[in-house]
Coordinates of C-alpha atoms and ligand atoms in Angstrom, one line a residue:
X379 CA 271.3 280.1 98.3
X380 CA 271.6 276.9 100.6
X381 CA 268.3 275.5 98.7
X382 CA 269.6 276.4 94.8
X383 CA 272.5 274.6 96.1
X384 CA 270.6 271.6 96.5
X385 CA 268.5 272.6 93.1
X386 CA 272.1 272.6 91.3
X387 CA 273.3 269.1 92.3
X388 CA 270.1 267.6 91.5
X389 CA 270.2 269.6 88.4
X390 CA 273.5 268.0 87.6
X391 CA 272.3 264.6 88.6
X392 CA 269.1 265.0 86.0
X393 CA 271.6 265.7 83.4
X394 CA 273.7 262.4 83.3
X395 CA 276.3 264.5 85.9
X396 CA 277.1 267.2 83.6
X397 CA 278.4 270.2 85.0
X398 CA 275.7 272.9 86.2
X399 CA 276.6 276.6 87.0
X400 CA 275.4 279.1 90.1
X401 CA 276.1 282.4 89.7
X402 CA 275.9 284.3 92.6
X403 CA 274.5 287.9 91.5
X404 CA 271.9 290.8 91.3
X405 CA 273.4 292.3 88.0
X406 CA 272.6 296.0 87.3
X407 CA 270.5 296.1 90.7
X408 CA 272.0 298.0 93.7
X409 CA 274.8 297.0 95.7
X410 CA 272.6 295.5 98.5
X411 CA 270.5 293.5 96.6
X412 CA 271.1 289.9 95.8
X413 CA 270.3 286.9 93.7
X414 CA 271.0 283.5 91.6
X415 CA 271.4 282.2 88.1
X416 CA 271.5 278.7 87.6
X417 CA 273.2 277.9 84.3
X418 CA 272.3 274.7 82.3
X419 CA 274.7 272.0 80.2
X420 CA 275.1 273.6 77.1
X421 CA 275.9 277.0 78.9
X422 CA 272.2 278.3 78.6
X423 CA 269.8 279.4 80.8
X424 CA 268.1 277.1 83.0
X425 CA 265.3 275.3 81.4
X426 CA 261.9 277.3 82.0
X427 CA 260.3 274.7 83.5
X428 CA 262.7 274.3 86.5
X429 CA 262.0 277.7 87.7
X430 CA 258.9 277.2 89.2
X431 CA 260.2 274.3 90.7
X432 CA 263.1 276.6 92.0
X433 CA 260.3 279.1 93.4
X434 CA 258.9 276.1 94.8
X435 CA 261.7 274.8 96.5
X436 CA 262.9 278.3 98.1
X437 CA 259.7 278.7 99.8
X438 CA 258.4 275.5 101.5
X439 CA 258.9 275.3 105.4
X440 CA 261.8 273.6 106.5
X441 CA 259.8 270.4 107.5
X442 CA 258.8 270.2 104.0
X443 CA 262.2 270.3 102.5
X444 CA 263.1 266.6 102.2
X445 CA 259.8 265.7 101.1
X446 CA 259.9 268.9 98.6
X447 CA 263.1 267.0 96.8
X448 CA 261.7 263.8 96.8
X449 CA 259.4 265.6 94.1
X450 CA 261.9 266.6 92.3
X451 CA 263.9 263.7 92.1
X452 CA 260.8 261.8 91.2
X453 CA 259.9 264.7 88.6
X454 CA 263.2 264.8 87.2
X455 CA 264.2 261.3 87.1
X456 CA 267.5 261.7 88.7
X457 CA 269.7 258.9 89.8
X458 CA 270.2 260.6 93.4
X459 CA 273.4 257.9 93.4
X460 CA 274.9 259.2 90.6
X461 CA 277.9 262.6 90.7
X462 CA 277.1 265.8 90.6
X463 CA 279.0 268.6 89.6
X464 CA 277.9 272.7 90.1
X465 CA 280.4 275.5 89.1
X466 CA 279.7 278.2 91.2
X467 CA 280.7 282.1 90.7
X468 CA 280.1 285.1 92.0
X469 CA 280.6 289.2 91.4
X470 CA 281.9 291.9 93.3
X471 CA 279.0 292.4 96.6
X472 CA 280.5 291.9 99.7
X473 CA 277.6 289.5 100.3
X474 CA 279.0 287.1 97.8
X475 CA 281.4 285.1 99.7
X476 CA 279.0 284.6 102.3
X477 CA 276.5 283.4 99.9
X478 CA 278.7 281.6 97.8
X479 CA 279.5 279.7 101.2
X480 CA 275.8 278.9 101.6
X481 CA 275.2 277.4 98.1
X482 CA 278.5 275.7 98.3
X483 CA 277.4 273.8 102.0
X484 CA 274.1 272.7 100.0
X485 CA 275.8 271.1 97.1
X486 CA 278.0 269.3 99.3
X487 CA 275.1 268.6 101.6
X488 CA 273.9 267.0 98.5
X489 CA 277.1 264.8 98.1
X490 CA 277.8 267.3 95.0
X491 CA 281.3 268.1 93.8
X492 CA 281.9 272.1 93.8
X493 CA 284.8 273.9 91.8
X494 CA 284.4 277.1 93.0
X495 CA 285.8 280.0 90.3
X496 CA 285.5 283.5 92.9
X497 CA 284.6 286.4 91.4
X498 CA 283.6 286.0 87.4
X499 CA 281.5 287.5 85.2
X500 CA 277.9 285.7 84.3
X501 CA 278.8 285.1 81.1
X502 CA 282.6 283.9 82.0
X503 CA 280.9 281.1 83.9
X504 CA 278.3 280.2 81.6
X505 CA 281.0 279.7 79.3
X506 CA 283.2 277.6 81.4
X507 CA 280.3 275.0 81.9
X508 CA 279.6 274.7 78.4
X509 CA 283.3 274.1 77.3
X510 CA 283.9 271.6 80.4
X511 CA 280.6 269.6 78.9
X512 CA 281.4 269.9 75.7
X513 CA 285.0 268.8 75.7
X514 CA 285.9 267.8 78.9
X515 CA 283.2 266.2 80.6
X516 CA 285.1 262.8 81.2
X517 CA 288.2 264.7 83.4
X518 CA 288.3 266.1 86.1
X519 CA 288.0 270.0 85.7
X520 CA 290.4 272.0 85.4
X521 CA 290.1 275.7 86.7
X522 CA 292.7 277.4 85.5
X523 CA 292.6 276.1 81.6
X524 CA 288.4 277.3 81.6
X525 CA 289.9 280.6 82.6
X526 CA 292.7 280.5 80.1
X527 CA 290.9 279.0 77.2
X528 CA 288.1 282.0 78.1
X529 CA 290.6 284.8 77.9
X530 CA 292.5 283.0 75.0
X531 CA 289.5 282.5 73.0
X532 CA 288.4 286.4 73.0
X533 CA 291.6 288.5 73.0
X534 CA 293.4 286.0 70.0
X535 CA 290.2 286.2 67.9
X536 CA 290.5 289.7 68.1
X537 CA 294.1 290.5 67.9
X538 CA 293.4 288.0 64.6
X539 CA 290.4 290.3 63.4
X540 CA 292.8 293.9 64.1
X541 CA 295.0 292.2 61.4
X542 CA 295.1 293.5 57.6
X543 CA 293.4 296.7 58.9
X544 CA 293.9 298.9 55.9
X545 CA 292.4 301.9 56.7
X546 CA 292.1 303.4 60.2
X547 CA 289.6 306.3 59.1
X548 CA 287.7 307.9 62.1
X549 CA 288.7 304.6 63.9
X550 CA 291.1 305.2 67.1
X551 CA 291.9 302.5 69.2
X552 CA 291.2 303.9 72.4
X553 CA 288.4 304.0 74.9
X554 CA 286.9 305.0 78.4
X555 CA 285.3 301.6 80.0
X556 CA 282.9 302.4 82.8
X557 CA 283.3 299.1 84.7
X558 CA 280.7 299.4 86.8
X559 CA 282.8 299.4 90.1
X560 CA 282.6 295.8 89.6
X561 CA 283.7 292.3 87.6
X562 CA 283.5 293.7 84.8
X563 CA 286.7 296.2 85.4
X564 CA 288.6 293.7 86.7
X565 CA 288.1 291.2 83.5
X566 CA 289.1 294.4 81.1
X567 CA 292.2 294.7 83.0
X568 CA 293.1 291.2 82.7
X569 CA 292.5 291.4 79.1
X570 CA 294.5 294.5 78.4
X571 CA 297.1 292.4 79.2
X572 CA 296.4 290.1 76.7
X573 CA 295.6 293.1 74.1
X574 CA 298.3 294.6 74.1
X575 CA 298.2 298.3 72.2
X576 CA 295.4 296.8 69.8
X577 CA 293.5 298.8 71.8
X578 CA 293.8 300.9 74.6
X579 CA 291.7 300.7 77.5
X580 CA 291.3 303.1 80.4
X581 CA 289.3 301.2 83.0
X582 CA 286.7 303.7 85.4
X583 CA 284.8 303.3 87.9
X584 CA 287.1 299.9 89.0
X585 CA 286.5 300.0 92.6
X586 CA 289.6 301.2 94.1
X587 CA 287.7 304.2 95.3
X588 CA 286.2 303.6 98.7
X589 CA 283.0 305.2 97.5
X590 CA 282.6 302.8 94.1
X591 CA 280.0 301.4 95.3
X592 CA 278.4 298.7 92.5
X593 CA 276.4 300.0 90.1
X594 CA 275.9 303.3 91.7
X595 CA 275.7 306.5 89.0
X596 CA 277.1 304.7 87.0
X597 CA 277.3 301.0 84.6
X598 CA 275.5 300.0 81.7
X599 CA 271.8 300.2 83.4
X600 CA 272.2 303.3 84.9
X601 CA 273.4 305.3 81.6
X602 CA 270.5 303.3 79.5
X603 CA 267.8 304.5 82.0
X604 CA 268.9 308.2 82.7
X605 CA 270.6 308.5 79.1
X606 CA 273.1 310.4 80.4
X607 CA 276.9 310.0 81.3
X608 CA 278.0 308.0 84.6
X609 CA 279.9 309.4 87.3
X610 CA 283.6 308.7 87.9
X611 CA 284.8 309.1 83.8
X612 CA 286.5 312.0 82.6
X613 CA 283.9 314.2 80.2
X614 CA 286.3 314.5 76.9
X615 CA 284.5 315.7 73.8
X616 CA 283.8 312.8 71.5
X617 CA 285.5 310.3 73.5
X618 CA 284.3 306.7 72.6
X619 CA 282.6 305.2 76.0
X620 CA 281.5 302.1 77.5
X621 CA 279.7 301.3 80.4
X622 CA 278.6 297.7 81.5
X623 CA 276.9 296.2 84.3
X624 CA 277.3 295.0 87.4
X625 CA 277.8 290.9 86.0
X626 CA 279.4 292.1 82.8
X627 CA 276.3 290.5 80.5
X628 CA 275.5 293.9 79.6
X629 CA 276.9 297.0 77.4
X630 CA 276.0 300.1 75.8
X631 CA 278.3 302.8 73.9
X632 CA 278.1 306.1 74.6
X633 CA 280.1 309.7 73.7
X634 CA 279.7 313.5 74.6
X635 CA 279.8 316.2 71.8
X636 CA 281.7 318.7 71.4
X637 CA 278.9 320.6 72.3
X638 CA 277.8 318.7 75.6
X639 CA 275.3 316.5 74.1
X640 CA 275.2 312.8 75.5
X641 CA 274.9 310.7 72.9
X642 CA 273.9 306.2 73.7
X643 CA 274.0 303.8 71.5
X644 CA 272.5 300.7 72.8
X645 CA 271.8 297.7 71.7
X646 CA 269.5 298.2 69.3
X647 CA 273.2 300.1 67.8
X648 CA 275.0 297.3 68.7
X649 CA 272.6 294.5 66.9
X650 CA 272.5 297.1 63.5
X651 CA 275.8 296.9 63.8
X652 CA 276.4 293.4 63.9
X653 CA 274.1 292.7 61.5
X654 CA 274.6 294.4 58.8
X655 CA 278.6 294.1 59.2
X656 CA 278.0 290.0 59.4
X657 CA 275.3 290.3 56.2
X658 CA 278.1 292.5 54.1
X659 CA 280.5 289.7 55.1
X660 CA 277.6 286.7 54.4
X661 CA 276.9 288.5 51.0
X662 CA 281.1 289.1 50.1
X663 CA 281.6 285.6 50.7
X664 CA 278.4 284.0 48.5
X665 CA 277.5 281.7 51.4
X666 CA 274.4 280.4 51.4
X667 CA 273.5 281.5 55.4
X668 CA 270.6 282.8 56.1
X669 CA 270.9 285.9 59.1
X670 CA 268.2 287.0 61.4
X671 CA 267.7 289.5 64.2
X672 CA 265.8 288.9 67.2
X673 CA 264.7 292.2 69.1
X674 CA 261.9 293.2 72.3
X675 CA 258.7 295.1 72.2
X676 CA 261.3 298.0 73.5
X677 CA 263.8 298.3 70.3
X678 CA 263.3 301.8 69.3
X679 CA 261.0 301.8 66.5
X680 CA 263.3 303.6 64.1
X681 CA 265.6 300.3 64.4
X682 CA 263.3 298.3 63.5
X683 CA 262.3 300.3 60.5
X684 CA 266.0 300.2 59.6
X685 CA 266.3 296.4 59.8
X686 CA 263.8 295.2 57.8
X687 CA 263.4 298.4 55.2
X688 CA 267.5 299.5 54.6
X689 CA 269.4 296.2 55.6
X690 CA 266.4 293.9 54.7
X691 CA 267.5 291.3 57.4
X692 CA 264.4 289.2 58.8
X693 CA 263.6 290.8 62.2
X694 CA 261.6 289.0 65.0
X695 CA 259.9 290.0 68.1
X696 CA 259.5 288.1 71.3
X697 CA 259.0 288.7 75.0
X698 CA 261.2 290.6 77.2
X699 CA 264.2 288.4 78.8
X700 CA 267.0 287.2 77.2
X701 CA 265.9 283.1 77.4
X702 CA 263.0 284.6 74.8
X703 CA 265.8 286.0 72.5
X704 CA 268.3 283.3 72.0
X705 CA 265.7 280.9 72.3
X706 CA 264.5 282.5 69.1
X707 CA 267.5 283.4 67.2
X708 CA 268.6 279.6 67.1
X709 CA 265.5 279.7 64.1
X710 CA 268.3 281.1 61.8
X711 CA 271.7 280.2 60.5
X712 CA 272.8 283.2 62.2
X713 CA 271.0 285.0 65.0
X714 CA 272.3 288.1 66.4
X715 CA 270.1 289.0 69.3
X716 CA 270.4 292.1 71.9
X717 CA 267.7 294.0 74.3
X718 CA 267.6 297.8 74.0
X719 CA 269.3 297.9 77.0
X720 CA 272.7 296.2 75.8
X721 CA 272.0 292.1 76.4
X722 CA 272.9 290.1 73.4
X723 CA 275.2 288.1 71.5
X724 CA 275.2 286.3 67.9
X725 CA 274.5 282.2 67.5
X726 CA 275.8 280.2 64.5
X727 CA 274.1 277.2 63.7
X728 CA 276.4 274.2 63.7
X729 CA 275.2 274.6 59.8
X730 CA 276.7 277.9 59.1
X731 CA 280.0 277.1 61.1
X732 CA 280.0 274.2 58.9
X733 CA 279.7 276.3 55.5
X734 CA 282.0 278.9 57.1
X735 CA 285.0 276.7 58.0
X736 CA 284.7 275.1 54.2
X737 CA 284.7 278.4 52.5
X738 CA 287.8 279.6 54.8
X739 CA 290.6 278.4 52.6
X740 CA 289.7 280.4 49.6
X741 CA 287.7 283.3 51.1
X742 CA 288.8 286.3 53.2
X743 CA 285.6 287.7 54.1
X744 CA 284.7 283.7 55.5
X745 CA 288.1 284.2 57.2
X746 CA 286.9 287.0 58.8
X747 CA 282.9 285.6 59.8
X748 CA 285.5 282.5 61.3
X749 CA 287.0 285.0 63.6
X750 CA 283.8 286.7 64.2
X751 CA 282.4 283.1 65.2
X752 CA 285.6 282.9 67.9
X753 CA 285.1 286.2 69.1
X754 CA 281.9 285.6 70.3
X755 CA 280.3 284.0 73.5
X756 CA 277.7 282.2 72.1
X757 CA 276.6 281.0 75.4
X758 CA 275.1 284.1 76.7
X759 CA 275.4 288.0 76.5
X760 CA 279.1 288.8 76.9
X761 CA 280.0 292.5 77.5
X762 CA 283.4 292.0 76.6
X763 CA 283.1 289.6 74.0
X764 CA 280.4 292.4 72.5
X765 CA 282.9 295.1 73.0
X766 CA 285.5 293.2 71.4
X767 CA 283.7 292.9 68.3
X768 CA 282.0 296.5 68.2
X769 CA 285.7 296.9 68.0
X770 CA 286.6 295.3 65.6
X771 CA 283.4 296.4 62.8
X772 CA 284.0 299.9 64.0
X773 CA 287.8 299.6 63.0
X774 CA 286.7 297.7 59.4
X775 CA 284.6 300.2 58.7
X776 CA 286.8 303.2 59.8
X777 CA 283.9 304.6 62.2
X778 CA 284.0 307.1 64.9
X779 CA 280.7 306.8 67.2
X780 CA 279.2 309.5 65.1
X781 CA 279.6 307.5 61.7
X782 CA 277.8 304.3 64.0
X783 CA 274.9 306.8 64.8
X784 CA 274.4 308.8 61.3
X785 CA 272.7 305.0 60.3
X786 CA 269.4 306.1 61.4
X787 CA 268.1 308.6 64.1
X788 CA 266.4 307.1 67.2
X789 CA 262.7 308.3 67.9
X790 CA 262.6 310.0 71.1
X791 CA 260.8 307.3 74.1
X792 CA 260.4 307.1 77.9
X793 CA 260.0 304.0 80.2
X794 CA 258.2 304.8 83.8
X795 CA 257.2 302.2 86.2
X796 CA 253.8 302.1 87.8
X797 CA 253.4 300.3 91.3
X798 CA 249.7 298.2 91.5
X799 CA 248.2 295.8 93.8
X800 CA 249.2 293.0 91.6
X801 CA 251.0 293.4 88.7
X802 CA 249.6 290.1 87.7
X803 CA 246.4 292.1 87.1
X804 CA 248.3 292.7 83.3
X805 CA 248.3 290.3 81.0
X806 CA 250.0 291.1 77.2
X807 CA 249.7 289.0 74.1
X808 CA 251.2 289.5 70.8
X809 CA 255.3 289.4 72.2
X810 CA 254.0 291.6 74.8
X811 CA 252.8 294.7 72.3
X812 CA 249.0 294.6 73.1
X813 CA 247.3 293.8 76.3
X814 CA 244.4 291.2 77.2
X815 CA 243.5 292.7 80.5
X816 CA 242.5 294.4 82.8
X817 CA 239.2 295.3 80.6
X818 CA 239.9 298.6 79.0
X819 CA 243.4 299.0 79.5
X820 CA 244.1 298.2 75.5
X821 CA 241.5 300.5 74.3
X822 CA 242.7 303.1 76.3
X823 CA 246.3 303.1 75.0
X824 CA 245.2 302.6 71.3
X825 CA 243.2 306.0 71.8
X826 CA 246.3 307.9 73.3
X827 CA 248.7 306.5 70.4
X828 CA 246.5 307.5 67.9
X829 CA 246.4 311.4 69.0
X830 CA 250.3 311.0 68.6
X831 CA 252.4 311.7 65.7
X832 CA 254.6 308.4 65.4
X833 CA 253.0 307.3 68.4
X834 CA 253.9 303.9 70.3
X835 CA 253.1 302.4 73.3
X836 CA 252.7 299.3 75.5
X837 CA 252.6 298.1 79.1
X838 CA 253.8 294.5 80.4
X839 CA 253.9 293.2 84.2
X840 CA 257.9 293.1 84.9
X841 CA 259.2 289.5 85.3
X842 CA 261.6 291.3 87.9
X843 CA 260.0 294.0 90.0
X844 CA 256.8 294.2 91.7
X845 CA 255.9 297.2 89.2
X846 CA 253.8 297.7 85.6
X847 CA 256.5 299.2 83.2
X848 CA 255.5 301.9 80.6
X849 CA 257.3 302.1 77.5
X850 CA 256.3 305.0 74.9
X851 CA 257.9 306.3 71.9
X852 CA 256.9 309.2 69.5
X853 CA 258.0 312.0 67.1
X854 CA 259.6 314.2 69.7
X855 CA 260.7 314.0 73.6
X856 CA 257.4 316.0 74.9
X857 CA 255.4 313.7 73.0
X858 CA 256.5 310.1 74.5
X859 CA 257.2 311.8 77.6
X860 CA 253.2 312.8 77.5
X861 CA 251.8 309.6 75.8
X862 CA 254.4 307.7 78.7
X863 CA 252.4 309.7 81.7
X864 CA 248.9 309.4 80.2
X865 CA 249.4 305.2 79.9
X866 CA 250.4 305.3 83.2
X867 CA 247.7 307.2 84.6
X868 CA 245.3 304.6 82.2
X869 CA 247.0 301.8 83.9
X870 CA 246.7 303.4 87.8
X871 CA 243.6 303.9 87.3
X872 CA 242.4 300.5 85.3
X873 CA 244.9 297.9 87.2
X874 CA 244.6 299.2 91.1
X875 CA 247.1 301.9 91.1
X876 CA 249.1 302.6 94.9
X877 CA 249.8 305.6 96.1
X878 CA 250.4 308.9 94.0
X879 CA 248.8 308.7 90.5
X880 CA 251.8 309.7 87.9
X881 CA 251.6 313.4 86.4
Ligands
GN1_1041 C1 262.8 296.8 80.1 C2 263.9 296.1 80.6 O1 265.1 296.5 80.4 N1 263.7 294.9 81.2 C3 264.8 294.1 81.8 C4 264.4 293.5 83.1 O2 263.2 292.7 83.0 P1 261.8 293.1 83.5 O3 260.9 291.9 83.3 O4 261.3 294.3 82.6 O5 261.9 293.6 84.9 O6 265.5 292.7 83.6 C5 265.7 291.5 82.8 C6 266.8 290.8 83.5 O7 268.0 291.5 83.5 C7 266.1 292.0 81.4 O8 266.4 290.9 80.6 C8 265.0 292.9 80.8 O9 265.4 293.4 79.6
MG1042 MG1 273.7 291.6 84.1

């Protein structure tokens, strides 16, 4: 944390002093774990070539330090004279103030300037960095008008898109909100103040309890993996749900019928959702905006399918991580991007904003892509900012979470995880869909999908884990669950398996 410290300020110093964010968290991973996210100018994700230069940095000897940053600031260019400015944040772990300390000593160390914001969610932060750039970059920043302007921006937007509601249908504006036991419960409750009775809120799984412990049976990762209800919410029939994660970059929806069936939808929902509410609205208001979608090797086939054959919305596939995503969505005018597992947002090309604001005066539908435009955090997946707008297309549309789902039925699927020698043994082309080695591996697979009825499957080294993931989908749960175990076993035995073979 010391070292990324260091990392940030030169960061800042290689971008003319702009303001550079650390965010102190391990997301949807266990309380115990821990890790970084450095967060570039414009509120993106660090530039991809500055991470091996971050892996770099956290591993040479102390010795090597100095001479270690000399690299860098030859590398980078930086005027090691010049300000620098880092933003730091953190979530709920009790490790975080002690970490936040450590990065904090190595800006400084740095001669850096550090405005530290506490506990906020990823994408709060990555949004205060890009407004203070954008706008403010000459001043001094100012704390507290980030956090307003954050909670402002959101919760007005909304309030704005509630209004001139006709019809409230199966729409009722209340929901259970699995926070996670973390940030992400105590942003909700902040903006239920701002809210009002727009919508009502009850906030789980907030911490209070002595035994909420982050993440733990329960959040947005936990119900997307186990597709089943977290701990600590109240089961009531047809109840609309949401759970996010441990940084708040994540959601998923979820209810429980009548009959006890759990019912997700993820965000492969979410992005259907969004984009064929934001097409209806492109289409009402004859702009000329062209709208894409940008999805993973793991979007459930059946979404897919929907996308390009009912909605007929361009759909793109890239590799897993969200850097991949939004990299590729800027392409369009509009492009709404989300993993399965509930990471995404929507970006508008300074074109279609353009286009949008002209149309406003005369158009309501433009009116109402303006407000979608405020509503969202462009910067980054925003779990409330998400929610917020679910919201809003759920209650335009006078859905319940049933009416969301009846769009189209997901094919059954299973992920497992395969431990190897070195996952580096993998390698995948093709967005990840096919792989190029070990020898055999592909062939394998390609014999296994073909025996099964709406069969698809693929395996990818995890950028996070030391693991192989599995993904499989087919026509029914036995089937994916089968054509998931024999991949795995192809992949033990083909890529130096450890320990127990899966069965
Ligand atoms: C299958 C899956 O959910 N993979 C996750 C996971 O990446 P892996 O590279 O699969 O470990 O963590 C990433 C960071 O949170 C997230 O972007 C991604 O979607
Ligand atoms: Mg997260």
């Amino acid at each position: 944390m010391f070292r990324m410290g260091l990392l940030a300020a030169l960061r800042s110093r290689s971008k003319e002093s702009s303001a550079i964010g650390l965010m102190i968290t391990a997301s949807h991973n266990a309380e115990p774990d821990n890790g970084v996210k450095l967060i570039d100018p414009m509120g993106e994700m660090l530039d991809q070539r500055w991470e091996s230069i971050a892996t770099e940095l956290v591993n040479v000897p102390n010795s090597a330090l100095q001479e270690q940053l000399d690299k860098i600031v030859m590398f980078s260019g930086a005027n090691v004279t010049s300000p620098a400015l880092v933003f730091v944040g953190r979530d709920t772990r009790p490790s975080g103030p002690h970490l936040s300390e450590a990065s904090i000593t190595g800006v400084e160390a740095y001669s850096g300037k550090v405005v530290d914001f506490g506990i906020v969610s990823t994408p709060m932060l990555h949004y205060f960095v890009a407004l203070h750039n954008s706008t403010q970059s000459e001043n001094e920043p100012q704390p507290d008008h980030l956090r307003t302007a954050y909670f402002n921006k959101l919760s007005l937007s909304f309030i704005d898109l509630q209004k001139g509601q006709t019809t409230s249908g199966n729409y009722s504006a209340e929901l259970d909100f699995d926070g996670a036991n973390g940030v992400g419960a105590i942003i909700m409750k902040e903006f239920s103040k701002h809210i009002g009775s727009k919508l009502k809120v009850n906030v789980y799984n907030d911490s209070t309890d002595v035994r909420g412990k982050l993440n733990y049976m329960c959040g947005a990762d936990y119900v997307k993996t186990n597709q089943k209800a977290p701990e600590g919410l109240p089961r009531i029939p047809n109840r609309r749900c949401v759970s996010v994660d441990g940084d708040a970059d994540r959601i998923v929806y979820f209810y429980t019928d009548a009959d006890g069936k759990f019912h997700l939808l993820d965000g492969d929902r979410i992005a259907t959702l969004v984009a064929s509410y934001l097409m209806d609205l492109v289409r009402e208001s004859g702009l000329s905006i062209e709208l894409g979608l940008v999805q993973t090797a793991y979007a459930n086939g059946n979404s897919t399918r929907y996308i390009a054959e009912m909605l007929k919305i361009p759909v793109a596939c890239v590799s897993t991580g969200v850097k991949h995503l939004h990299h590729r969505a800027l392409d369009y005018d509009i492009g709404v991007y989300f993993e399965a597992n509930g990471h995404g947002t929507i970006v508008f090309s300074s074109k279609a904003k353009q286009i949008i604001a002209k149309a406003v005066k005369d158009e309501k539908a433009a009116m109402r892509l303006e407000r979608v435009v405020d509503v969202i955090n462009e910067t980054v997946g925003d779990a409330l900012s998400d929610m917020f707008l679910v919201e809003s297309i759920l209650a335009a549309r006078g859905w319940n979470l049933s009416d969301w789902e009846a769009a189209y039925t997901d094919l059954p699927s299973r992920m497992l995880k395969v431990v190897v020698k070195d996952r580096n043994l993998v390698q995948t082309t093709d967005a990840e869909r096919k792989c190029t080695a070990p020898a055999g591996l592909q062939r394998a697979i390609d014999e296994l999908v073909k025996e099964t009825p709406y069969g698809r499957a693929f395996v990818r080294p995890s950028g996070t884990e030391d693991i192989v993931r599995v993904y499989a989908e087919a026509s029914t749960q036995e089937a994916a669950d089968l054509l998931a175990t024999k991949v795995a076993q192809a992949v033990f035995d083909l890529s130096g398996g450890v320990g127990t073979k899966p069965n």
